[in-house]
PDB file of C-alpha atoms in Angstrom:
ATOM      1  CA  UNK A   1      19.336 116.882  27.166  1.00 65.00           C
ATOM      2  CA  UNK A   2      17.207 116.345  24.133  1.00 73.00           C
ATOM      3  CA  UNK A   3      14.205 118.217  22.819  1.00 71.00           C
ATOM      4  CA  UNK A   4      10.977 116.334  23.698  1.00 79.00           C
ATOM      5  CA  UNK A   5       9.676 115.144  20.335  1.00 84.00           C
ATOM      6  CA  UNK A   6       5.920 114.970  20.925  1.00 90.00           C
ATOM      7  CA  UNK A   7       5.347 118.477  22.369  1.00 91.00           C
ATOM      8  CA  UNK A   8       7.553 119.947  19.654  1.00 90.00           C
ATOM      9  CA  UNK A   9       5.633 118.199  16.866  1.00 91.00           C
ATOM     10  CA  UNK A  10       2.293 119.163  18.398  1.00 94.00           C
ATOM     11  CA  UNK A  11       3.356 122.796  18.744  1.00 94.00           C
ATOM     12  CA  UNK A  12       4.797 123.025  15.239  1.00 93.00           C
ATOM     13  CA  UNK A  13       1.830 121.234  13.686  1.00 94.00           C
ATOM     14  CA  UNK A  14      -0.737 123.443  15.413  1.00 96.00           C
ATOM     15  CA  UNK A  15       1.251 126.583  14.585  1.00 96.00           C
ATOM     16  CA  UNK A  16       1.386 125.607  10.910  1.00 95.00           C
ATOM     17  CA  UNK A  17      -2.370 124.913  10.887  1.00 97.00           C
ATOM     18  CA  UNK A  18      -3.195 128.240  12.555  1.00 97.00           C
ATOM     19  CA  UNK A  19      -0.948 130.205  10.187  1.00 96.00           C
ATOM     20  CA  UNK A  20      -2.449 128.450   7.154  1.00 96.00           C
ATOM     21  CA  UNK A  21      -5.932 129.237   8.496  1.00 96.00           C
ATOM     22  CA  UNK A  22      -4.998 132.884   9.001  1.00 96.00           C
ATOM     23  CA  UNK A  23      -3.771 133.123   5.409  1.00 95.00           C
ATOM     24  CA  UNK A  24      -6.972 131.474   4.188  1.00 95.00           C
ATOM     25  CA  UNK A  25      -8.871 134.185   6.077  1.00 96.00           C
ATOM     26  CA  UNK A  26      -6.892 136.920   4.310  1.00 92.00           C
ATOM     27  CA  UNK A  27      -4.022 137.619   6.709  1.00 92.00           C
ATOM     28  CA  UNK A  28      -0.784 138.993   5.234  1.00 87.00           C
ATOM     29  CA  UNK A  29       2.409 139.620   7.208  1.00 84.00           C
ATOM     30  CA  UNK A  30       3.601 142.297   4.792  1.00 80.00           C
ATOM     31  CA  UNK A  31       6.702 140.412   3.685  1.00 73.00           C
ATOM     32  CA  UNK A  32       5.886 140.604  -0.045  1.00 66.00           C
ATOM     33  CA  UNK A  33       9.258 140.756  -1.804  1.00 71.00           C
ATOM     34  CA  UNK A  34      11.278 141.678   1.294  1.00 72.00           C
ATOM     35  CA  UNK A  35      14.752 140.163   1.246  1.00 80.00           C
ATOM     36  CA  UNK A  36      14.826 140.497   5.043  1.00 84.00           C
ATOM     37  CA  UNK A  37      12.417 137.557   5.298  1.00 86.00           C
ATOM     38  CA  UNK A  38      14.611 135.142   3.355  1.00 90.00           C
ATOM     39  CA  UNK A  39      17.183 134.467   6.091  1.00 91.00           C
ATOM     40  CA  UNK A  40      14.745 133.791   8.956  1.00 92.00           C
ATOM     41  CA  UNK A  41      12.480 131.705   6.692  1.00 92.00           C
ATOM     42  CA  UNK A  42      15.464 129.701   5.444  1.00 94.00           C
ATOM     43  CA  UNK A  43      16.783 129.198   8.974  1.00 95.00           C
ATOM     44  CA  UNK A  44      13.382 128.166  10.306  1.00 95.00           C
ATOM     45  CA  UNK A  45      12.867 125.782   7.395  1.00 95.00           C
ATOM     46  CA  UNK A  46      16.328 124.287   7.903  1.00 94.00           C
ATOM     47  CA  UNK A  47      15.791 123.831  11.642  1.00 93.00           C
ATOM     48  CA  UNK A  48      12.386 122.250  11.030  1.00 93.00           C
ATOM     49  CA  UNK A  49      14.003 119.977   8.456  1.00 92.00           C
ATOM     50  CA  UNK A  50      16.710 118.935  10.900  1.00 88.00           C
ATOM     51  CA  UNK A  51      14.277 118.356  13.758  1.00 88.00           C
ATOM     52  CA  UNK A  52      11.303 116.773  12.023  1.00 88.00           C
ATOM     53  CA  UNK A  53      11.880 116.678   8.238  1.00 88.00           C
ATOM     54  CA  UNK A  54       9.015 119.205   7.996  1.00 91.00           C
ATOM     55  CA  UNK A  55      10.777 122.007   6.145  1.00 94.00           C
ATOM     56  CA  UNK A  56       8.096 123.074   3.697  1.00 94.00           C
ATOM     57  CA  UNK A  57       5.686 125.214   5.730  1.00 95.00           C
ATOM     58  CA  UNK A  58       7.889 128.320   6.159  1.00 94.00           C
ATOM     59  CA  UNK A  59       8.761 128.350   2.457  1.00 95.00           C
ATOM     60  CA  UNK A  60       5.146 127.710   1.425  1.00 95.00           C
ATOM     61  CA  UNK A  61       3.996 130.624   3.588  1.00 93.00           C
ATOM     62  CA  UNK A  62       6.719 132.889   2.159  1.00 93.00           C
ATOM     63  CA  UNK A  63       5.760 132.016  -1.421  1.00 93.00           C
ATOM     64  CA  UNK A  64       2.088 132.563  -0.557  1.00 92.00           C
ATOM     65  CA  UNK A  65       2.907 135.882   1.094  1.00 89.00           C
ATOM     66  CA  UNK A  66       4.809 136.971  -1.989  1.00 89.00           C
ATOM     67  CA  UNK A  67       1.859 136.144  -4.200  1.00 88.00           C
ATOM     68  CA  UNK A  68       3.806 133.593  -6.234  1.00 91.00           C
ATOM     69  CA  UNK A  69       1.808 132.378  -9.198  1.00 92.00           C
ATOM     70  CA  UNK A  70       1.006 128.702  -9.525  1.00 93.00           C
ATOM     71  CA  UNK A  71       3.947 127.929 -11.825  1.00 94.00           C
ATOM     72  CA  UNK A  72       6.424 130.107  -9.912  1.00 95.00           C
ATOM     73  CA  UNK A  73       5.255 128.460  -6.682  1.00 95.00           C
ATOM     74  CA  UNK A  74       5.671 124.916  -8.026  1.00 95.00           C
ATOM     75  CA  UNK A  75       9.072 125.573  -9.604  1.00 95.00           C
ATOM     76  CA  UNK A  76      10.380 127.519  -6.609  1.00 95.00           C
ATOM     77  CA  UNK A  77       9.327 124.867  -4.123  1.00 95.00           C
ATOM     78  CA  UNK A  78      10.716 122.015  -6.244  1.00 95.00           C
ATOM     79  CA  UNK A  79      14.068 123.752  -6.647  1.00 96.00           C
ATOM     80  CA  UNK A  80      14.196 124.650  -2.948  1.00 96.00           C
ATOM     81  CA  UNK A  81      13.559 121.037  -1.915  1.00 96.00           C
ATOM     82  CA  UNK A  82      16.155 119.796  -4.387  1.00 97.00           C
ATOM     83  CA  UNK A  83      18.790 122.087  -2.884  1.00 96.00           C
ATOM     84  CA  UNK A  84      17.815 121.276   0.685  1.00 95.00           C
ATOM     85  CA  UNK A  85      17.800 117.542   0.029  1.00 94.00           C
ATOM     86  CA  UNK A  86      21.208 117.680  -1.644  1.00 96.00           C
ATOM     87  CA  UNK A  87      22.441 118.861   1.760  1.00 94.00           C
ATOM     88  CA  UNK A  88      20.188 116.715   3.933  1.00 94.00           C
ATOM     89  CA  UNK A  89      20.708 113.283   2.375  1.00 94.00           C
ATOM     90  CA  UNK A  90      24.487 113.244   2.976  1.00 95.00           C
ATOM     91  CA  UNK A  91      23.909 114.439   6.563  1.00 93.00           C
ATOM     92  CA  UNK A  92      21.416 111.616   7.160  1.00 93.00           C
ATOM     93  CA  UNK A  93      23.782 109.109   5.557  1.00 94.00           C
ATOM     94  CA  UNK A  94      26.714 110.251   7.691  1.00 96.00           C
ATOM     95  CA  UNK A  95      24.538 109.857  10.788  1.00 95.00           C
ATOM     96  CA  UNK A  96      23.780 106.268   9.747  1.00 95.00           C
ATOM     97  CA  UNK A  97      20.078 106.947   9.212  1.00 94.00           C
ATOM     98  CA  UNK A  98      19.874 105.706   5.616  1.00 94.00           C
ATOM     99  CA  UNK A  99      19.795 101.947   5.960  1.00 94.00           C
ATOM    100  CA  UNK A 100      18.546  99.283   3.561  1.00 95.00           C
ATOM    101  CA  UNK A 101      15.011  99.394   5.001  1.00 95.00           C
ATOM    102  CA  UNK A 102      14.746 103.169   4.423  1.00 95.00           C
ATOM    103  CA  UNK A 103      16.130 102.870   0.906  1.00 94.00           C
ATOM    104  CA  UNK A 104      13.769  99.964   0.078  1.00 97.00           C
ATOM    105  CA  UNK A 105      10.714 101.818   1.401  1.00 96.00           C
ATOM    106  CA  UNK A 106      11.690 104.899  -0.575  1.00 95.00           C
ATOM    107  CA  UNK A 107      12.283 102.891  -3.755  1.00 96.00           C
ATOM    108  CA  UNK A 108       8.844 101.344  -3.314  1.00 97.00           C
ATOM    109  CA  UNK A 109       7.212 104.801  -3.191  1.00 97.00           C
ATOM    110  CA  UNK A 110       9.068 106.379  -6.104  1.00 97.00           C
ATOM    111  CA  UNK A 111       7.104 104.903  -9.060  1.00 97.00           C
ATOM    112  CA  UNK A 112       3.757 106.057  -7.641  1.00 98.00           C
ATOM    113  CA  UNK A 113       5.264 109.432  -6.691  1.00 97.00           C
ATOM    114  CA  UNK A 114       6.598 109.853 -10.231  1.00 97.00           C
ATOM    115  CA  UNK A 115       3.187 109.002 -11.699  1.00 98.00           C
ATOM    116  CA  UNK A 116       1.539 111.449  -9.309  1.00 97.00           C
ATOM    117  CA  UNK A 117       4.017 114.177 -10.249  1.00 95.00           C
ATOM    118  CA  UNK A 118       3.296 113.664 -13.941  1.00 96.00           C
ATOM    119  CA  UNK A 119      -0.460 113.691 -13.342  1.00 96.00           C
ATOM    120  CA  UNK A 120      -0.226 116.740 -11.088  1.00 93.00           C
ATOM    121  CA  UNK A 121       1.822 118.640 -13.666  1.00 93.00           C
ATOM    122  CA  UNK A 122      -0.705 117.772 -16.366  1.00 93.00           C
ATOM    123  CA  UNK A 123      -3.598 118.974 -14.188  1.00 93.00           C
ATOM    124  CA  UNK A 124      -1.939 122.067 -12.708  1.00 90.00           C
ATOM    125  CA  UNK A 125      -2.640 124.320 -15.681  1.00 88.00           C
ATOM    126  CA  UNK A 126      -6.351 123.611 -15.347  1.00 94.00           C
ATOM    127  CA  UNK A 127      -6.596 124.942 -11.807  1.00 92.00           C
ATOM    128  CA  UNK A 128      -7.310 128.668 -11.489  1.00 94.00           C
ATOM    129  CA  UNK A 129      -4.700 130.622  -9.523  1.00 93.00           C
ATOM    130  CA  UNK A 130      -6.993 131.482  -6.607  1.00 93.00           C
ATOM    131  CA  UNK A 131      -8.201 127.877  -6.272  1.00 95.00           C
ATOM    132  CA  UNK A 132      -4.563 126.703  -6.341  1.00 94.00           C
ATOM    133  CA  UNK A 133      -3.629 129.121  -3.545  1.00 94.00           C
ATOM    134  CA  UNK A 134      -6.604 128.034  -1.413  1.00 96.00           C
ATOM    135  CA  UNK A 135      -5.858 124.337  -2.031  1.00 95.00           C
ATOM    136  CA  UNK A 136      -2.220 124.823  -0.988  1.00 95.00           C
ATOM    137  CA  UNK A 137      -3.267 126.524   2.245  1.00 97.00           C
ATOM    138  CA  UNK A 138      -5.966 123.939   3.032  1.00 97.00           C
ATOM    139  CA  UNK A 139      -3.461 121.121   2.471  1.00 96.00           C
ATOM    140  CA  UNK A 140      -0.922 122.957   4.623  1.00 96.00           C
ATOM    141  CA  UNK A 141      -3.468 123.237   7.450  1.00 97.00           C
ATOM    142  CA  UNK A 142      -4.292 119.532   7.116  1.00 97.00           C
ATOM    143  CA  UNK A 143      -0.587 118.637   7.208  1.00 95.00           C
ATOM    144  CA  UNK A 144      -0.123 120.731  10.337  1.00 95.00           C
ATOM    145  CA  UNK A 145      -3.093 119.141  12.076  1.00 97.00           C
ATOM    146  CA  UNK A 146      -1.941 115.704  10.959  1.00 96.00           C
ATOM    147  CA  UNK A 147       1.560 116.270  12.364  1.00 93.00           C
ATOM    148  CA  UNK A 148       0.073 117.399  15.675  1.00 95.00           C
ATOM    149  CA  UNK A 149      -2.375 114.481  15.827  1.00 96.00           C
ATOM    150  CA  UNK A 150       0.328 111.901  15.037  1.00 93.00           C
ATOM    151  CA  UNK A 151       2.456 113.273  17.847  1.00 91.00           C
ATOM    152  CA  UNK A 152      -0.433 113.451  20.299  1.00 92.00           C
ATOM    153  CA  UNK A 153      -1.764 109.953  19.675  1.00 90.00           C
TER     154      UNK A 153
END
């Protein structure tokens, strides 16, 4: 059988939102620089990527837990996604999921995404570290709630 998509997305989305909210409220899991967390976080992120292309939350939480500074956070996440996508894109292609429509829609988004990345990089140095951390967690909570709402409705 297959995994029911809607309940899974609702559960993952709500879990992400609750965890982000807990971190906003000051929760810490005590992972700090523990290497023991890397394997389960990587596995969870990879599974979430394979199931729903929603791989970021575990890595974002790990970087938050470790107290990564704004620049370390941005660089670490960008490099992580690059590595993950170098593996994921060929898997999607071999499964026949990258058709002309997907490629055209992606190509249409890229110029605006590039402009946004340039603007975001220019603005990032102006955001205090604590405000950056809060913004990341608020956006993570919104993404989680959005994923759950999309699946539910």
